[in-house]
Amino acid sequence: MQQRTTPCLWFDRQAEDAARFYGSVFPNSRIKAITHYGDGMPMPAGTVLTVAFELDGQDWLALNGGPQFQFNHAVSFVVNCTTQAEIDHYWERLADGGAVEQCGWLHDRYGVSWQVVPTQLAAWMSDPACSQRVLQAILGMVKLDLAALQRAHEGS
């Protein structure tokens, strides 16, 4: 089935660098196409306009549109991880040159917000018997600790 929606990230002039960086973090990733501004366009001719790329087999688009818009917390991308090793990998790679926050959130070097979480989190948070314990554990963490969250889920 064709992917119905594609995230488009607006950068000042870092679209190609960002796409290559994200491709180095996620498996099954590649640059698919790069377009450039032409004469008489808002940026100098030859400047990268868009970069179509795949992250872990999903289509994304990066756009160099200028400095008018900045990334913020209103949009973030969730990275679902099955093991602590995966959490560590994505956390360390995406946070490199960025800023970490509490509860598994970080901003990468381009200002894009990411949430690096265990795949079990949605189920744990929807279970009324343990969601408050899990939430309390998360609130005390920066990078999420899968074993500690499992213990909170189990009430131990």
PDB file of C-alpha atoms in Angstrom:
ATOM      1  CA  MET A   1       0.000   0.000   0.000  1.00  0.00           C
ATOM      2  CA  GLN A   2       1.252   3.468  -0.857  1.00  0.00           C
ATOM      3  CA  GLN A   3       2.009   5.737   2.084  1.00  0.00           C
ATOM      4  CA  ARG A   4      -0.872   8.208   2.357  1.00  0.00           C
ATOM      5  CA  THR A   5       0.871  11.047   4.199  1.00  0.00           C
ATOM      6  CA  THR A   6       4.449  12.310   4.065  1.00  0.00           C
ATOM      7  CA  PRO A   7       6.017  14.553   6.705  1.00  0.00           C
ATOM      8  CA  CYS A   8       7.531  17.717   5.216  1.00  0.00           C
ATOM      9  CA  LEU A   9      10.151  19.504   7.295  1.00  0.00           C
ATOM     10  CA  TRP A  10      10.863  23.192   6.584  1.00  0.00           C
ATOM     11  CA  PHE A  11      14.494  24.196   7.008  1.00  0.00           C
ATOM     12  CA  ASP A  12      16.302  27.454   6.383  1.00  0.00           C
ATOM     13  CA  ARG A  13      19.046  25.915   4.198  1.00  0.00           C
ATOM     14  CA  GLN A  14      19.886  22.611   5.931  1.00  0.00           C
ATOM     15  CA  ALA A  15      17.440  20.247   4.155  1.00  0.00           C
ATOM     16  CA  GLU A  16      20.074  18.087   2.468  1.00  0.00           C
ATOM     17  CA  ASP A  17      22.308  17.910   5.557  1.00  0.00           C
ATOM     18  CA  ALA A  18      19.325  16.984   7.721  1.00  0.00           C
ATOM     19  CA  ALA A  19      18.090  14.292   5.324  1.00  0.00           C
ATOM     20  CA  ARG A  20      21.561  12.743   5.178  1.00  0.00           C
ATOM     21  CA  PHE A  21      21.868  12.908   8.982  1.00  0.00           C
ATOM     22  CA  TYR A  22      18.488  11.229   9.532  1.00  0.00           C
ATOM     23  CA  GLY A  23      19.407   8.611   6.945  1.00  0.00           C
ATOM     24  CA  SER A  24      22.531   7.799   8.963  1.00  0.00           C
ATOM     25  CA  VAL A  25      20.438   7.278  12.115  1.00  0.00           C
ATOM     26  CA  PHE A  26      17.630   5.068  10.772  1.00  0.00           C
ATOM     27  CA  PRO A  27      18.059   1.801   8.878  1.00  0.00           C
ATOM     28  CA  ASN A  28      16.488   1.245   5.462  1.00  0.00           C
ATOM     29  CA  SER A  29      16.957   4.919   4.551  1.00  0.00           C
ATOM     30  CA  ARG A  30      18.045   6.712   1.400  1.00  0.00           C
ATOM     31  CA  ILE A  31      17.924   9.975  -0.540  1.00  0.00           C
ATOM     32  CA  LYS A  32      15.419   9.570  -3.377  1.00  0.00           C
ATOM     33  CA  ALA A  33      15.585  12.919  -5.172  1.00  0.00           C
ATOM     34  CA  ILE A  34      16.982  16.414  -4.775  1.00  0.00           C
ATOM     35  CA  THR A  35      15.525  19.454  -6.548  1.00  0.00           C
ATOM     36  CA  HIS A  36      17.116  22.895  -6.827  1.00  0.00           C
ATOM     37  CA  TYR A  37      15.955  26.473  -7.061  1.00  0.00           C
ATOM     38  CA  GLY A  38      16.159  27.976 -10.534  1.00  0.00           C
ATOM     39  CA  ASP A  39      16.718  31.525 -11.759  1.00  0.00           C
ATOM     40  CA  GLY A  40      14.344  34.152 -10.416  1.00  0.00           C
ATOM     41  CA  MET A  41      13.286  32.049  -7.418  1.00  0.00           C
ATOM     42  CA  PRO A  42      13.398  33.072  -3.733  1.00  0.00           C
ATOM     43  CA  MET A  43      16.879  31.575  -3.170  1.00  0.00           C
ATOM     44  CA  PRO A  44      19.943  31.628  -5.425  1.00  0.00           C
ATOM     45  CA  ALA A  45      19.808  29.327  -8.444  1.00  0.00           C
ATOM     46  CA  GLY A  46      21.321  25.949  -7.644  1.00  0.00           C
ATOM     47  CA  THR A  47      20.394  26.061  -3.941  1.00  0.00           C
ATOM     48  CA  VAL A  48      18.699  22.856  -2.795  1.00  0.00           C
ATOM     49  CA  LEU A  49      14.913  23.318  -2.824  1.00  0.00           C
ATOM     50  CA  THR A  50      13.660  19.895  -1.702  1.00  0.00           C
ATOM     51  CA  VAL A  51      15.073  16.540  -0.688  1.00  0.00           C
ATOM     52  CA  ALA A  52      12.802  13.514  -0.981  1.00  0.00           C
ATOM     53  CA  PHE A  53      14.091  10.769   1.275  1.00  0.00           C
ATOM     54  CA  GLU A  54      13.118   7.582   3.076  1.00  0.00           C
ATOM     55  CA  LEU A  55      13.543   6.934   6.783  1.00  0.00           C
ATOM     56  CA  ASP A  56      13.164   3.300   7.700  1.00  0.00           C
ATOM     57  CA  GLY A  57      11.193   2.769   4.490  1.00  0.00           C
ATOM     58  CA  GLN A  58       8.831   5.723   4.973  1.00  0.00           C
ATOM     59  CA  ASP A  59       8.757   8.768   2.704  1.00  0.00           C
ATOM     60  CA  TRP A  60       9.751  12.180   4.066  1.00  0.00           C
ATOM     61  CA  LEU A  61      10.389  15.531   2.408  1.00  0.00           C
ATOM     62  CA  ALA A  62      12.811  18.271   3.477  1.00  0.00           C
ATOM     63  CA  LEU A  63      12.361  21.794   2.122  1.00  0.00           C
ATOM     64  CA  ASN A  64      14.741  24.745   2.172  1.00  0.00           C
ATOM     65  CA  GLY A  65      12.290  27.604   2.540  1.00  0.00           C
ATOM     66  CA  GLY A  66      14.257  30.187   4.492  1.00  0.00           C
ATOM     67  CA  PRO A  67      14.348  31.279   8.130  1.00  0.00           C
ATOM     68  CA  GLN A  68      10.699  32.378   8.466  1.00  0.00           C
ATOM     69  CA  PHE A  69       9.557  29.282  10.384  1.00  0.00           C
ATOM     70  CA  GLN A  70      11.179  27.356  13.225  1.00  0.00           C
ATOM     71  CA  PHE A  71      10.447  23.921  14.660  1.00  0.00           C
ATOM     72  CA  ASN A  72       8.736  23.737  18.048  1.00  0.00           C
ATOM     73  CA  HIS A  73       7.073  21.266  20.420  1.00  0.00           C
ATOM     74  CA  ALA A  74       3.774  21.450  18.549  1.00  0.00           C
ATOM     75  CA  VAL A  75       4.991  18.666  16.255  1.00  0.00           C
ATOM     76  CA  SER A  76       7.250  15.787  17.259  1.00  0.00           C
ATOM     77  CA  PHE A  77       8.131  12.412  15.823  1.00  0.00           C
ATOM     78  CA  VAL A  78       7.839   9.281  17.933  1.00  0.00           C
ATOM     79  CA  VAL A  79      10.523   6.628  17.577  1.00  0.00           C
ATOM     80  CA  ASN A  80       9.090   3.324  18.866  1.00  0.00           C
ATOM     81  CA  CYS A  81      11.791   1.042  20.273  1.00  0.00           C
ATOM     82  CA  THR A  82      11.525  -2.591  21.372  1.00  0.00           C
ATOM     83  CA  THR A  83      14.728  -2.754  23.448  1.00  0.00           C
ATOM     84  CA  GLN A  84      16.866  -0.522  25.647  1.00  0.00           C
ATOM     85  CA  ALA A  85      19.628  -0.844  23.058  1.00  0.00           C
ATOM     86  CA  GLU A  86      17.317   0.709  20.453  1.00  0.00           C
ATOM     87  CA  ILE A  87      16.300   3.486  22.863  1.00  0.00           C
ATOM     88  CA  ASP A  88      19.990   4.176  23.543  1.00  0.00           C
ATOM     89  CA  HIS A  89      20.880   4.180  19.828  1.00  0.00           C
ATOM     90  CA  TYR A  90      18.175   6.590  18.704  1.00  0.00           C
ATOM     91  CA  TRP A  91      18.519   8.782  21.787  1.00  0.00           C
ATOM     92  CA  GLU A  92      22.268   9.182  21.434  1.00  0.00           C
ATOM     93  CA  ARG A  93      22.256   9.672  17.667  1.00  0.00           C
ATOM     94  CA  LEU A  94      19.338  12.102  17.496  1.00  0.00           C
ATOM     95  CA  ALA A  95      20.478  14.089  20.551  1.00  0.00           C
ATOM     96  CA  ASP A  96      24.027  14.526  19.175  1.00  0.00           C
ATOM     97  CA  GLY A  97      24.361  18.269  18.697  1.00  0.00           C
ATOM     98  CA  GLY A  98      20.842  18.886  19.995  1.00  0.00           C
ATOM     99  CA  ALA A  99      19.235  19.197  23.417  1.00  0.00           C
ATOM    100  CA  VAL A 100      17.654  16.566  25.653  1.00  0.00           C
ATOM    101  CA  GLU A 101      14.537  17.084  27.720  1.00  0.00           C
ATOM    102  CA  GLN A 102      12.591  15.087  30.246  1.00  0.00           C
ATOM    103  CA  CYS A 103      10.208  12.217  29.495  1.00  0.00           C
ATOM    104  CA  GLY A 104      12.073  10.841  26.473  1.00  0.00           C
ATOM    105  CA  TRP A 105      11.881  14.065  24.435  1.00  0.00           C
ATOM    106  CA  LEU A 106      14.775  15.690  22.620  1.00  0.00           C
ATOM    107  CA  HIS A 107      15.505  18.268  19.957  1.00  0.00           C
ATOM    108  CA  ASP A 108      18.001  17.262  17.311  1.00  0.00           C
ATOM    109  CA  ARG A 109      20.700  19.543  15.902  1.00  0.00           C
ATOM    110  CA  TYR A 110      18.154  21.048  13.491  1.00  0.00           C
ATOM    111  CA  GLY A 111      15.551  21.790  16.170  1.00  0.00           C
ATOM    112  CA  VAL A 112      13.185  18.926  15.259  1.00  0.00           C
ATOM    113  CA  SER A 113      11.441  17.332  18.282  1.00  0.00           C
ATOM    114  CA  TRP A 114      11.602  13.573  18.789  1.00  0.00           C
ATOM    115  CA  GLN A 115      10.161  11.237  21.413  1.00  0.00           C
ATOM    116  CA  VAL A 116      12.199   8.053  21.866  1.00  0.00           C
ATOM    117  CA  VAL A 117       9.882   5.584  23.611  1.00  0.00           C
ATOM    118  CA  PRO A 118       9.384   1.859  24.165  1.00  0.00           C
ATOM    119  CA  THR A 119       6.695   0.245  22.013  1.00  0.00           C
ATOM    120  CA  GLN A 120       4.927  -0.936  25.183  1.00  0.00           C
ATOM    121  CA  LEU A 121       4.304   2.618  26.392  1.00  0.00           C
ATOM    122  CA  ALA A 122       0.926   3.094  24.701  1.00  0.00           C
ATOM    123  CA  ALA A 123      -0.443  -0.114  26.230  1.00  0.00           C
ATOM    124  CA  TRP A 124       0.960   0.730  29.655  1.00  0.00           C
ATOM    125  CA  MET A 125      -0.544   4.212  29.582  1.00  0.00           C
ATOM    126  CA  SER A 126      -3.971   2.894  28.548  1.00  0.00           C
ATOM    127  CA  ASP A 127      -4.081   0.433  31.474  1.00  0.00           C
ATOM    128  CA  PRO A 128      -5.833   2.279  34.341  1.00  0.00           C
ATOM    129  CA  ALA A 129      -4.318  -0.109  36.887  1.00  0.00           C
ATOM    130  CA  CYS A 130      -0.765   1.026  36.195  1.00  0.00           C
ATOM    131  CA  SER A 131      -0.785   4.189  34.053  1.00  0.00           C
ATOM    132  CA  GLN A 132      -0.173   6.524  37.004  1.00  0.00           C
ATOM    133  CA  ARG A 133       2.842   4.510  38.170  1.00  0.00           C
ATOM    134  CA  VAL A 134       4.292   4.516  34.664  1.00  0.00           C
ATOM    135  CA  LEU A 135       3.646   8.246  34.270  1.00  0.00           C
ATOM    136  CA  GLN A 136       5.327   8.991  37.599  1.00  0.00           C
ATOM    137  CA  ALA A 137       8.346   6.976  36.498  1.00  0.00           C
ATOM    138  CA  ILE A 138       8.515   8.794  33.146  1.00  0.00           C
ATOM    139  CA  LEU A 139       8.335  12.203  34.821  1.00  0.00           C
ATOM    140  CA  GLY A 140      11.535  11.387  36.703  1.00  0.00           C
ATOM    141  CA  MET A 141      13.466  10.412  33.586  1.00  0.00           C
ATOM    142  CA  VAL A 142      15.248  12.183  30.772  1.00  0.00           C
ATOM    143  CA  LYS A 143      16.146   9.244  28.487  1.00  0.00           C
ATOM    144  CA  LEU A 144      13.617   6.491  29.150  1.00  0.00           C
ATOM    145  CA  ASP A 145      14.764   3.403  31.042  1.00  0.00           C
ATOM    146  CA  LEU A 146      12.823   0.404  29.763  1.00  0.00           C
ATOM    147  CA  ALA A 147      13.563  -1.817  32.784  1.00  0.00           C
ATOM    148  CA  ALA A 148      12.458   0.872  35.249  1.00  0.00           C
ATOM    149  CA  LEU A 149       9.283   1.472  33.258  1.00  0.00           C
ATOM    150  CA  GLN A 150       8.582  -2.274  33.213  1.00  0.00           C
ATOM    151  CA  ARG A 151       8.979  -2.331  37.011  1.00  0.00           C
ATOM    152  CA  ALA A 152       6.606   0.639  37.342  1.00  0.00           C
ATOM    153  CA  HIS A 153       4.107  -1.155  35.121  1.00  0.00           C
ATOM    154  CA  GLU A 154       4.322  -4.264  37.285  1.00  0.00           C
ATOM    155  CA  GLY A 155       4.146  -2.247  40.489  1.00  0.00           C
ATOM    156  CA  SER A 156       7.466  -3.566  41.785  1.00  0.00           C
TER     157      SER A 156
END
